Amino acid sequence: MKTFCGRANPTTGAMEWLEEAEDYDYHQEIARSRYADMLHDKDRNVKYYQGIRAAVSRVKERGDKAIVLDIGTGTGLLAMMAASAGADFCYAVEVFRPMANAAVKIVEKNGFSDKIKVINKHSTEVTVGPDGDMECRANILVTELFDTELIGEGALPTYEHAHKYLVQEGCEAVPHRATVYVQLVESKRMWAWNKLFPIHVEAEDGEKIIVPPSEMENCPGVPSVCDIQLNQVPSSDFTALSDVVTMFSVDFSKPVQSASTSYRVQLEPVRSGKAQIVLSWWDIGMDPSGMINCTMAPYWVNPTSALQWRDHWMQCVYFLPREEQVLQGEQVLLTARRDEYCLWYSLQRARAEEAEAAGGVESPVCRCHAHLLWNRPRFGQLNDQARTRQYIRALRTVLNTDSVCLCISDGSLLPVLAHCLGAKQVFTVENSGVSCSVMEKLLKANHLEDKIKIIEARPELLKPSHFEDKKISVLVGEPFFSTSLLPWHNLYFWYARTAVSRHLSNNVSVLPQSAALHMMIVEFQDLWRIRSPCGICEGFDVQTMDDMIKDSLNFRESKEAEPHPLWEYPCKSLSDPQEVLAFDFREPVPQQCLSTEGSVDLLRKGKSHGAVLWMEYHLAADISISTGLMQIPNEKGTCAWNPHCKQAVYFFSPVLESEALSDPTAVTYAISFDTKTGEIAMDFKLL
């Protein structure tokens, strides 16, 4: 039995379906899961344990047997907490088979097999009765079904079903209640993740302004939440226009409705400004009194309390459909609408009754196509004025009034910049109908439909007629391709450049001229936890889970780097950044592989958690764009990362598993770029 998995192919710039062994999906799911992160979340675990103990006590005090239903048991941790707290019996439901098998082993290893039954089903398929999965309905419902948005993993329909069919009326629930909080803010940085701003270009014949299409400005975007580590956003990047207020809460001990609905709250702005963003997070109260509370609140809400780092629950950024001017003290109405799985917000000056008539509960739909083509970091990248100025400077060095320019990048502004800077003719190759549609709208909004020609074709299929039988004198790319996951996947530009070689003039200028892969050894403040074994969690042995994750990470013969946006995950550099591989775009892709070996000295004390890798593109002689480090780290090793890109992280397992030498002084590396597949393989050793 085989399974097909989608993978970006850096040599074609396309998503391809590869045949993998049947258990590949399982291994990927486990290896990239956040189980380790959850087990390291001390605050979550302690609060759940306290809540479970209190719930079992309340049931026992009534003289009843404590029968627990744990939905989404994972490792079985919460069920074991219930059993050790004195529950008479626990039903632990887990739909993911490898996880259910692990839970059986963990429960047995901890001596709870007689008290816990693991049921490998979706909770909606669990049966109750003498011959059912459960002998009787439970009177304590324990779940951990939440994501950053609270409801994105289907918590509401699961609770709705459980109350109807699996638990007694008036049951205890842990958590007892969830409360969602919101704050209205103005933030140019965050708004830049959702709208395209006008771009100013200084040209020979005066300043030109590239404007976004009106349908892009008025588009509500997509309903998917933007979840980030808000604790890494400095307070200087936003202005609070309201206090933090409660948007809604859900009582899990009572029947839950999953049907679409809306919630409204009257806000009184604390200052005037442009309302653009709703910041949101939640907390869960583990008991009816609200004394045991686990909160996702960011740093400015409770400045004196210690923050628990976690990556499985973060905070939400919601974009209002359009920015609204609000005045201090002049009330506005914030409406949250939801379906079973997601939330979206709107703001009205109207009174509640008028707002009721004004809004339905339809989820926002992107009609401009830009939100389908560009993700949030990409919007931020396109709006980065300093970055755009670098490209303008570089384009000036290669363009003249005779230039025939070809751009190869997905939904890029470079063709418009090239035209503004005086290129005689500009062609842009787009690889999808969506990117063609966005570019057509952008050209139309700027009256450039007849000035820039859009070609929807793969580079290898281009014919001289596409270019009106002209030779290309300037080939440009950012490069950026929407299928790229790891930094070097954008080397597809090199393959595309090779495919169009016959259309290029003999003295063609290529921008960027070249690229280099850079690397640095780092110690992470917290990110290491997602790959670190847990061993004992709140007194329970969960090593079976550690072994399972390790097996899945080692499923492939060579370990792989994984993408992370490091601006959200602080780290300290332990070595200097080092260039390890170079790629010359002025020449076609060579037949032979590129490889390098070497070592890097560790200059600072710290735990070598892993290597970070990123690309630098050399646009012109002294103009470069980094997708990773934005400046050389200071003496303390503080790193500033490009906020619009994900960097590649290769974790060193011996350090995470505490098997490493006490103080390594250097790291050796062997890195090779396979020109046939476009993939990079790497190996590191601590000395």
XYZ file of C-alpha atoms in Angstrom:
687
model
C 0.000 0.000 0.000
C 1.421 3.410 -1.021
C 0.442 6.953 -0.170
C 0.861 10.103 -2.293
C 2.353 13.214 -0.695
C 2.648 16.736 -2.080
C 6.179 18.139 -2.216
C 7.689 21.281 -3.713
C 10.103 20.416 -6.526
C 12.783 23.145 -6.602
C 13.806 22.191 -10.160
C 10.333 22.828 -11.607
C 8.838 25.298 -9.116
C 5.776 23.046 -8.917
C 4.051 20.960 -6.277
C 4.438 17.313 -7.219
C 2.785 14.197 -5.857
C 5.349 11.634 -4.760
C 4.650 8.025 -3.942
C 5.723 7.225 -0.388
C 5.532 4.162 1.849
C 2.196 3.738 3.645
C 3.616 4.854 6.999
C 5.253 8.033 5.605
C 2.230 10.179 6.490
C 2.192 8.815 10.032
C 5.880 9.564 10.502
C 5.498 13.103 9.159
C 2.494 13.717 11.410
C 4.393 12.519 14.485
C 7.768 14.073 13.621
C 6.281 17.509 12.960
C 3.654 17.316 15.705
C 3.558 19.600 18.712
C 3.253 16.737 21.246
C 6.689 17.487 22.736
C 5.831 21.176 22.983
C 2.605 20.336 24.867
C 4.388 17.979 27.235
C 6.943 20.728 27.992
C 4.128 23.221 28.712
C 4.430 23.138 32.500
C 1.705 25.740 33.088
C -0.831 23.824 30.960
C -0.008 20.485 32.585
C -0.114 21.777 36.174
C -3.416 23.616 35.615
C -5.025 20.589 33.950
C -3.886 18.367 36.840
C -5.312 20.803 39.408
C -8.594 21.060 37.503
C -8.900 17.267 37.131
C -8.195 16.658 40.843
C -10.842 19.243 41.791
C -13.437 17.745 39.393
C -12.868 14.185 40.687
C -13.192 15.472 44.276
C -16.483 17.248 43.526
C -17.982 14.082 42.021
C -16.751 11.911 44.922
C -18.152 14.376 47.475
C -21.581 13.814 45.913
C -21.149 10.092 46.593
C -20.906 9.212 42.866
C -18.350 7.125 41.011
C -16.021 9.310 38.929
C -16.260 8.140 35.299
C -14.024 10.214 33.018
C -14.146 10.702 29.237
C -10.908 12.138 27.817
C -11.374 13.150 24.149
C -8.165 13.556 22.137
C -6.081 11.799 24.764
C -2.785 11.882 22.803
C -0.219 10.331 25.147
C -2.940 9.479 27.687
C -1.506 12.109 30.060
C -4.819 13.672 31.152
C -6.480 10.251 31.587
C -3.557 9.155 33.811
C -3.925 12.372 35.814
C -7.601 11.487 36.347
C -6.795 7.896 37.349
C -4.138 9.017 39.832
C -6.571 11.632 41.204
C -8.931 8.781 42.158
C -11.232 8.432 39.146
C -12.963 5.028 39.138
C -12.583 4.579 35.375
C -11.400 6.579 32.335
C -12.280 6.256 28.674
C -9.467 7.797 26.607
C -10.436 8.487 22.988
C -7.758 9.013 20.294
C -8.499 8.899 16.546
C -4.860 8.826 15.288
C -3.881 5.133 15.377
C -0.099 5.433 16.047
C -0.909 7.828 18.891
C -3.608 5.517 20.323
C -1.106 2.617 20.224
C 1.463 4.769 22.050
C -1.159 5.756 24.651
C -1.894 2.056 25.345
C 1.827 1.450 25.978
C 2.236 4.569 28.133
C -0.856 3.747 30.221
C 0.425 0.193 30.739
C 3.958 1.359 31.604
C 2.547 3.689 34.266
C 0.364 0.951 35.768
C -3.089 2.264 34.823
C -4.279 -0.448 32.396
C -7.026 -1.516 34.805
C -8.347 2.057 35.109
C -8.006 3.401 31.553
C -9.466 2.075 28.310
C -7.976 3.618 25.147
C -10.526 3.824 22.316
C -9.032 4.304 18.822
C -11.982 6.112 17.205
C -13.247 9.561 16.440
C -15.350 10.585 19.458
C -18.440 10.912 17.218
C -18.181 7.157 16.490
C -17.896 6.076 20.150
C -20.836 3.971 21.359
C -22.321 3.746 24.873
C -24.058 0.715 26.413
C -23.439 -2.865 27.628
C -21.850 -3.829 24.279
C -20.507 -0.355 23.473
C -17.080 1.261 23.731
C -18.234 2.845 27.018
C -20.400 0.944 29.504
C -22.138 4.126 30.603
C -22.040 7.870 30.064
C -19.202 9.741 31.797
C -19.772 12.369 34.472
C -16.419 14.136 33.944
C -15.461 15.413 30.488
C -11.764 16.179 29.973
C -10.517 17.503 26.635
C -7.623 19.337 25.029
C -9.027 20.042 21.579
C -7.945 23.657 21.224
C -5.777 25.522 18.774
C -4.616 29.152 18.824
C -8.065 30.245 17.594
C -9.744 27.977 20.201
C -12.220 26.415 17.756
C -10.042 25.607 14.699
C -9.595 21.916 15.531
C -13.334 21.279 15.727
C -13.768 21.648 19.501
C -17.363 22.928 19.191
C -18.898 20.055 17.154
C -16.963 17.561 19.317
C -18.367 19.058 22.537
C -21.840 19.285 21.014
C -21.807 15.570 20.175
C -20.280 14.550 23.524
C -23.006 16.343 25.499
C -25.721 14.705 23.401
C -24.423 11.146 23.466
C -21.413 10.517 25.719
C -21.705 12.430 29.013
C -24.361 12.852 31.687
C -26.383 16.036 32.009
C -24.733 18.404 34.499
C -21.327 16.725 34.094
C -18.101 18.251 35.324
C -15.856 19.572 32.550
C -12.125 20.253 32.543
C -11.638 22.876 31.311
C -14.897 24.301 32.635
C -14.930 27.434 30.519
C -13.028 29.213 27.744
C -13.071 33.001 27.378
C -11.980 34.875 24.250
C -10.495 38.375 24.674
C -9.993 41.092 22.069
C -8.203 44.418 21.728
C -8.604 46.890 18.886
C -5.299 48.256 17.568
C -3.728 50.338 14.840
C -0.576 48.787 13.393
C 1.104 49.713 10.129
C 3.334 46.642 10.447
C 0.437 44.175 10.819
C -1.825 45.965 8.326
C 1.032 45.517 5.831
C 0.426 41.734 6.106
C -3.031 42.137 4.552
C -3.073 45.063 2.094
C -0.721 46.237 -0.642
C 0.485 49.810 -0.024
C 1.263 52.314 -2.823
C 4.920 52.185 -3.944
C 6.885 55.329 -4.776
C 9.524 55.058 -7.503
C 11.984 57.877 -8.291
C 12.446 57.660 -12.078
C 14.368 59.828 -14.598
C 11.139 61.624 -15.523
C 9.968 62.255 -11.941
C 8.277 60.272 -9.174
C 5.885 57.487 -10.138
C 3.423 55.816 -7.784
C 2.368 52.182 -8.214
C -1.129 51.884 -6.742
C -2.958 48.708 -5.670
C -6.192 47.809 -7.537
C -9.355 49.075 -5.827
C -10.719 45.512 -5.475
C -7.577 44.662 -3.480
C -8.102 47.630 -1.155
C -11.750 46.714 -0.587
C -11.245 42.946 -0.327
C -12.087 41.367 3.072
C -9.273 38.831 2.592
C -9.391 35.213 3.717
C -10.916 33.924 6.964
C -7.888 31.880 8.038
C -6.439 33.209 11.275
C -2.983 34.789 11.385
C -1.479 33.098 14.447
C 1.807 34.454 15.746
C 3.939 34.812 18.869
C 2.582 38.250 19.833
C 5.127 38.321 22.658
C 7.784 38.963 19.992
C 5.983 42.038 18.597
C 7.374 45.162 20.322
C 4.847 47.629 21.747
C 6.250 50.266 19.347
C 4.752 48.263 16.432
C 1.125 48.921 17.389
C -1.125 51.418 19.156
C -3.901 50.117 21.409
C -7.177 51.882 20.529
C -9.268 50.024 23.146
C -8.847 48.253 26.444
C -8.808 44.454 26.473
C -12.432 43.255 26.591
C -14.191 39.891 26.767
C -15.664 38.961 23.382
C -17.441 35.737 24.384
C -17.093 32.658 26.556
C -18.134 29.010 26.249
C -19.236 26.888 29.226
C -18.088 23.330 28.472
C -20.058 21.770 31.333
C -23.338 22.561 29.518
C -24.543 21.579 26.022
C -22.518 23.444 23.386
C -23.899 24.767 20.088
C -21.602 24.600 17.066
C -23.988 26.328 14.608
C -22.800 29.631 13.128
C -23.465 32.619 15.351
C -22.230 36.097 16.201
C -21.202 38.029 19.313
C -21.200 41.793 19.804
C -19.445 44.076 22.212
C -19.606 47.865 22.610
C -16.129 49.424 22.689
C -15.141 52.878 23.837
C -11.856 53.816 22.128
C -9.192 54.966 24.620
C -7.548 57.007 21.843
C -8.331 58.105 18.304
C -6.768 56.321 15.361
C -7.250 53.910 12.472
C -8.868 50.669 13.642
C -7.208 48.011 11.473
C -6.513 44.962 13.593
C -8.224 42.896 16.276
C -5.706 41.130 18.514
C -7.200 38.127 20.277
C -6.332 35.329 22.690
C -8.152 33.119 25.158
C -7.897 31.602 28.561
C -9.339 28.409 29.979
C -10.713 28.196 33.506
C -10.237 24.654 34.783
C -12.881 24.884 37.538
C -16.297 26.555 38.005
C -14.902 29.147 40.449
C -12.323 30.393 37.928
C -9.492 29.973 40.446
C -7.433 27.659 38.190
C -6.715 29.593 35.032
C -4.446 28.987 32.016
C -4.034 32.127 29.888
C -2.560 32.971 26.482
C -2.494 36.709 27.285
C 0.505 38.561 25.764
C 3.143 40.391 27.797
C 1.419 43.787 28.065
C -1.762 42.387 29.657
C -0.133 41.051 32.858
C 3.302 42.721 32.818
C 4.284 41.395 36.255
C 3.503 37.704 35.727
C 5.970 35.257 34.192
C 5.105 34.140 30.653
C 4.899 30.447 29.801
C 6.436 29.876 26.362
C 4.384 27.613 24.121
C 4.104 27.089 20.394
C 0.940 24.978 20.222
C -1.166 27.916 21.468
C -0.199 31.452 20.437
C -2.212 34.609 19.810
C -4.405 35.703 16.884
C -4.239 38.673 14.543
C -7.510 39.394 12.709
C -7.708 41.978 9.930
C -10.817 44.137 9.746
C -12.347 44.209 6.225
C -11.229 47.851 5.931
C -9.598 50.362 8.251
C -12.044 52.544 10.185
C -11.256 55.889 11.791
C -12.329 55.812 15.462
C -12.495 58.715 17.901
C -11.561 58.601 21.567
C -14.675 58.144 23.706
C -17.019 57.659 20.717
C -18.482 54.161 21.039
C -18.203 51.571 18.280
C -19.607 48.082 17.939
C -17.251 45.158 17.379
C -18.885 42.031 15.937
C -17.304 38.581 15.985
C -18.848 35.984 13.711
C -17.975 32.331 13.660
C -18.803 29.061 11.983
C -17.758 25.683 13.404
C -14.065 26.260 12.783
C -13.127 29.927 12.420
C -13.820 33.500 13.516
C -13.850 36.858 11.732
C -14.515 40.420 12.868
C -16.154 43.639 11.696
C -16.537 47.097 13.205
C -19.574 49.389 13.000
C -20.381 52.823 14.272
C -24.046 51.764 14.196
C -26.138 50.911 17.238
C -26.704 47.222 17.963
C -30.113 47.072 16.253
C -28.782 48.610 13.027
C -25.755 46.312 13.064
C -28.078 43.329 13.485
C -29.763 44.254 10.225
C -26.479 45.079 8.505
C -24.518 41.862 8.830
C -25.005 38.212 7.973
C -22.720 35.417 9.108
C -21.067 34.582 5.782
C -17.360 33.958 6.026
C -15.177 36.516 4.176
C -14.175 35.537 0.642
C -11.145 36.925 -1.214
C -12.379 38.359 -4.509
C -9.183 40.174 -5.532
C -7.191 36.874 -5.668
C -4.171 38.587 -4.042
C -4.891 36.958 -0.666
C -4.934 33.583 -2.428
C -1.585 34.274 -4.129
C 0.309 36.122 -1.391
C 0.409 34.890 2.195
C 0.829 37.346 5.105
C 4.656 37.383 5.137
C 4.629 37.915 1.351
C 2.377 40.979 1.706
C 4.826 42.248 4.347
C 7.745 41.622 1.980
C 6.103 43.481 -0.927
C 5.366 46.413 1.416
C 8.935 46.559 2.775
C 10.115 49.911 1.402
C 13.794 49.392 2.288
C 13.782 46.091 0.384
C 12.052 47.665 -2.632
C 14.656 50.484 -2.663
C 17.431 47.857 -2.895
C 15.792 46.319 -5.978
C 15.292 49.779 -7.532
C 18.995 50.616 -6.948
C 20.036 47.292 -8.493
C 17.649 47.593 -11.483
C 19.109 51.023 -12.276
C 22.536 49.396 -12.748
C 21.286 46.995 -15.473
C 18.419 48.792 -17.259
C 18.525 51.297 -20.104
C 16.057 52.544 -22.714
C 16.880 49.607 -25.035
C 16.392 46.905 -22.372
C 14.118 43.966 -23.153
C 13.364 42.656 -19.695
C 11.966 39.280 -18.560
C 10.839 38.758 -14.970
C 10.551 35.258 -13.466
C 8.977 35.295 -9.976
C 5.447 34.680 -8.666
C 3.260 37.784 -8.468
C 6.232 40.146 -8.290
C 6.319 43.940 -8.535
C 9.651 43.802 -10.410
C 8.105 44.015 -13.916
C 6.281 47.216 -12.911
C 9.471 48.640 -11.349
C 11.440 47.761 -14.508
C 8.901 49.605 -16.661
C 8.913 52.658 -14.349
C 12.716 52.751 -14.551
C 12.665 52.994 -18.335
C 12.960 49.467 -19.799
C 11.916 49.451 -23.465
C 9.864 46.258 -23.153
C 8.895 44.075 -20.170
C 7.629 40.474 -20.088
C 6.643 38.574 -16.932
C 6.230 34.807 -16.675
C 3.512 33.750 -14.207
C 3.068 30.107 -13.285
C -0.642 30.076 -12.373
C -3.996 31.510 -13.346
C -4.228 33.191 -9.931
C -0.927 35.061 -10.318
C -1.933 36.074 -13.869
C -5.223 37.444 -12.545
C -3.497 39.464 -9.781
C -0.912 40.864 -12.208
C -3.626 41.792 -14.737
C -5.508 43.740 -12.042
C -2.303 45.464 -10.907
C -1.344 46.464 -14.467
C -4.860 47.711 -15.211
C -4.955 49.840 -12.026
C -1.725 51.503 -13.185
C -2.689 51.765 -16.912
C 0.118 49.415 -17.917
C -1.891 46.656 -19.671
C -0.289 47.445 -23.031
C 3.172 48.124 -21.573
C 3.899 44.824 -19.782
C 3.107 41.446 -21.323
C 1.999 38.619 -18.991
C 2.908 35.111 -20.162
C 1.296 32.109 -18.461
C 3.644 29.295 -19.465
C 6.360 27.157 -17.970
C 9.852 28.564 -18.773
C 10.879 25.463 -20.753
C 7.814 25.873 -23.018
C 8.535 29.476 -23.975
C 8.971 30.168 -27.696
C 10.577 33.133 -29.493
C 7.050 34.260 -30.455
C 6.248 34.840 -26.754
C 8.896 37.578 -26.844
C 7.945 38.886 -30.290
C 11.178 37.289 -31.585
C 13.313 39.609 -29.457
C 16.230 38.460 -27.322
C 16.065 39.150 -23.573
C 18.800 41.575 -22.468
C 17.844 41.717 -18.757
C 16.552 38.725 -16.782
C 15.254 39.557 -13.295
C 13.770 37.691 -10.335
C 13.460 38.436 -6.636
C 13.465 35.373 -6.628
C 10.202 34.349 -4.943
C 8.017 31.323 -5.700
C 4.858 30.484 -3.775
C 5.644 26.738 -3.677
C 8.953 27.303 -1.844
C 9.091 25.996 1.716
C 12.819 26.113 2.509
C 15.120 29.043 1.636
C 16.921 27.215 -1.188
C 13.681 26.229 -2.938
C 13.716 29.705 -4.551
C 16.781 28.493 -6.480
C 14.083 27.455 -8.955
C 15.015 30.812 -10.516
C 18.324 29.222 -11.569
C 16.520 26.306 -13.243
C 14.125 28.711 -14.971
C 17.109 30.831 -16.097
C 18.670 27.650 -17.540
C 15.401 26.748 -19.322
C 15.209 30.161 -21.062
C 18.926 30.272 -22.043
C 18.198 30.213 -25.791
C 16.035 33.349 -25.459
C 18.793 35.373 -23.771
C 21.141 37.730 -25.578
C 24.891 36.981 -25.448
C 25.586 39.831 -23.029
C 22.440 39.352 -20.900
C 22.399 40.916 -17.431
C 20.964 38.601 -14.767
C 19.605 40.044 -11.516
C 20.360 38.657 -9.002
C 23.802 37.781 -10.385
C 24.330 35.059 -7.806
C 23.250 33.667 -4.467
C 24.944 32.126 -1.446
C 23.799 29.743 1.262
C 24.786 30.983 4.721
C 24.870 29.138 8.027
C 25.249 29.907 11.723
C 25.179 27.813 14.922
C 22.669 29.033 17.509
C 21.233 28.483 20.965
C 17.460 28.923 21.008
C 15.726 30.573 23.924
C 12.697 28.274 23.609
C 12.252 26.728 20.161
C 14.446 23.743 21.154
C 11.521 22.474 23.259
C 9.548 21.349 20.186
C 12.234 18.730 19.453
C 13.364 17.924 22.988
C 12.422 14.639 24.707
C 10.254 14.998 27.792
C 10.908 11.756 29.721
C 8.809 12.352 32.856
C 5.813 14.695 32.691
C 4.073 15.599 35.975
C 5.305 12.305 37.430
C 4.200 10.143 34.457
C 6.677 8.306 32.229
C 6.061 9.366 28.624
C 9.340 8.124 27.138
C 7.401 5.906 24.712
C 6.267 9.161 23.058
C 9.848 10.489 22.942
C 11.004 7.260 21.258
C 8.142 7.435 18.782
C 9.015 11.024 17.768
C 12.701 10.091 17.496
C 11.884 7.108 15.237
C 9.749 9.327 13.012
C 12.427 12.028 12.798
C 14.911 9.309 11.794
C 12.452 7.689 9.340
C 14.462 9.104 6.458
C 18.124 8.126 6.289
C 19.227 11.749 6.367
C 17.655 14.262 8.703
C 16.063 17.317 7.148
C 16.053 20.987 7.981
C 12.670 22.519 8.762
C 11.318 26.045 8.090
C 10.669 28.464 11.000
C 10.082 32.256 11.049
C 12.901 33.037 13.493
C 11.798 36.610 14.230
C 9.197 34.853 16.426
C 11.769 32.578 18.114
C 14.684 34.405 19.781
C 18.107 32.791 19.642
C 21.741 33.610 20.376
C 24.476 33.082 17.794
C 27.290 30.834 19.013
C 29.354 31.168 15.820
C 29.949 33.799 13.173
C 27.685 33.508 10.117
C 29.474 31.653 7.334
C 28.937 31.355 3.587
C 28.915 27.658 2.682
C 27.737 27.346 -0.950
C 27.631 29.761 -3.901
C 25.330 29.696 -6.949
C 26.177 31.716 -10.099
C 22.995 32.689 -11.964
C 25.015 34.152 -14.860
C 25.733 30.548 -15.871
C 23.229 27.690 -16.368
C 22.788 25.064 -13.611
C 25.830 22.751 -13.782
C 25.481 18.995 -14.308
C 27.603 18.052 -11.280
C 26.514 18.491 -7.668
C 27.881 21.319 -5.547
C 29.276 20.277 -2.198
C 31.355 21.656 0.635
C 32.877 20.533 3.917
C 34.364 22.550 6.721
C 34.112 23.547 10.328
C 32.886 26.564 12.217
C 34.311 27.679 15.584
C 31.985 28.317 18.505
C 32.791 31.770 19.898
C 30.275 31.949 22.734
C 29.267 29.606 25.509
C 25.806 28.107 25.166
C 23.923 25.026 24.054
C 24.397 24.306 20.359
C 20.760 23.532 19.595
C 21.197 23.630 15.854
C 22.264 25.346 12.662
C 20.249 28.066 10.951
C 20.567 28.333 7.157
C 19.384 31.071 4.815
C 20.006 32.521 1.348
C 21.587 35.811 0.361
C 20.970 37.161 -3.133
C 23.620 39.392 -4.724
C 21.578 41.729 -6.913
C 24.481 43.857 -8.150
C 28.092 44.582 -7.181
C 27.431 45.949 -3.682
C 23.689 45.295 -3.266
C 22.509 42.146 -1.476
C 19.236 40.903 -0.003
C 19.320 38.495 2.941
C 16.458 36.104 3.660
C 17.971 35.409 7.084
C 20.262 37.470 9.278
C 19.655 41.208 8.820
C 22.846 42.351 10.567
C 25.924 40.797 12.183
C 25.042 39.724 15.765
C 26.362 41.946 18.573
C 28.862 40.802 21.258
C 26.066 39.052 23.149
C 25.065 37.145 20.007
C 21.629 38.780 19.644
C 20.148 37.973 16.221
C 17.805 40.053 14.050
C 16.062 37.951 11.385
C 14.251 38.879 8.183
C 10.596 39.070 9.312
C 9.171 38.178 5.868
C 10.914 34.821 5.392
C 11.210 31.475 7.091
C 14.733 30.324 7.792
C 15.838 26.674 7.753
C 16.624 25.091 11.133
C 18.577 21.866 11.462
C 18.310 20.645 15.064
C 21.278 18.810 16.621
C 19.684 15.822 18.347
C 22.630 14.993 20.704
C 22.286 18.441 22.342
C 18.510 18.137 22.639
C 18.905 14.679 24.133
C 21.700 15.813 26.493
C 24.123 13.290 24.997
C 26.505 15.957 23.707
C 29.994 16.708 24.988
C 29.899 19.182 27.832
C 31.422 22.051 25.858
C 31.864 21.613 22.097
C 34.343 24.113 20.608
C 33.482 23.682 16.933
C 30.952 22.129 14.554
C 31.946 20.348 11.349
C 29.575 20.347 8.396
C 29.135 18.564 5.078
C 26.585 20.196 2.761
C 25.738 19.195 -0.806
C 23.357 20.616 -3.389
C 21.997 17.992 -5.777
C 21.519 19.834 -9.073
C 19.252 17.033 -10.394
C 16.677 17.368 -7.556
C 17.348 20.888 -6.296
C 17.575 19.552 -2.735
C 20.265 20.218 -0.158
C 21.545 17.431 2.115
C 23.510 18.258 5.230
C 25.270 16.655 8.132
C 26.790 18.211 11.235
C 29.044 16.922 14.025
C 29.874 18.599 17.329
C 33.593 18.571 18.232
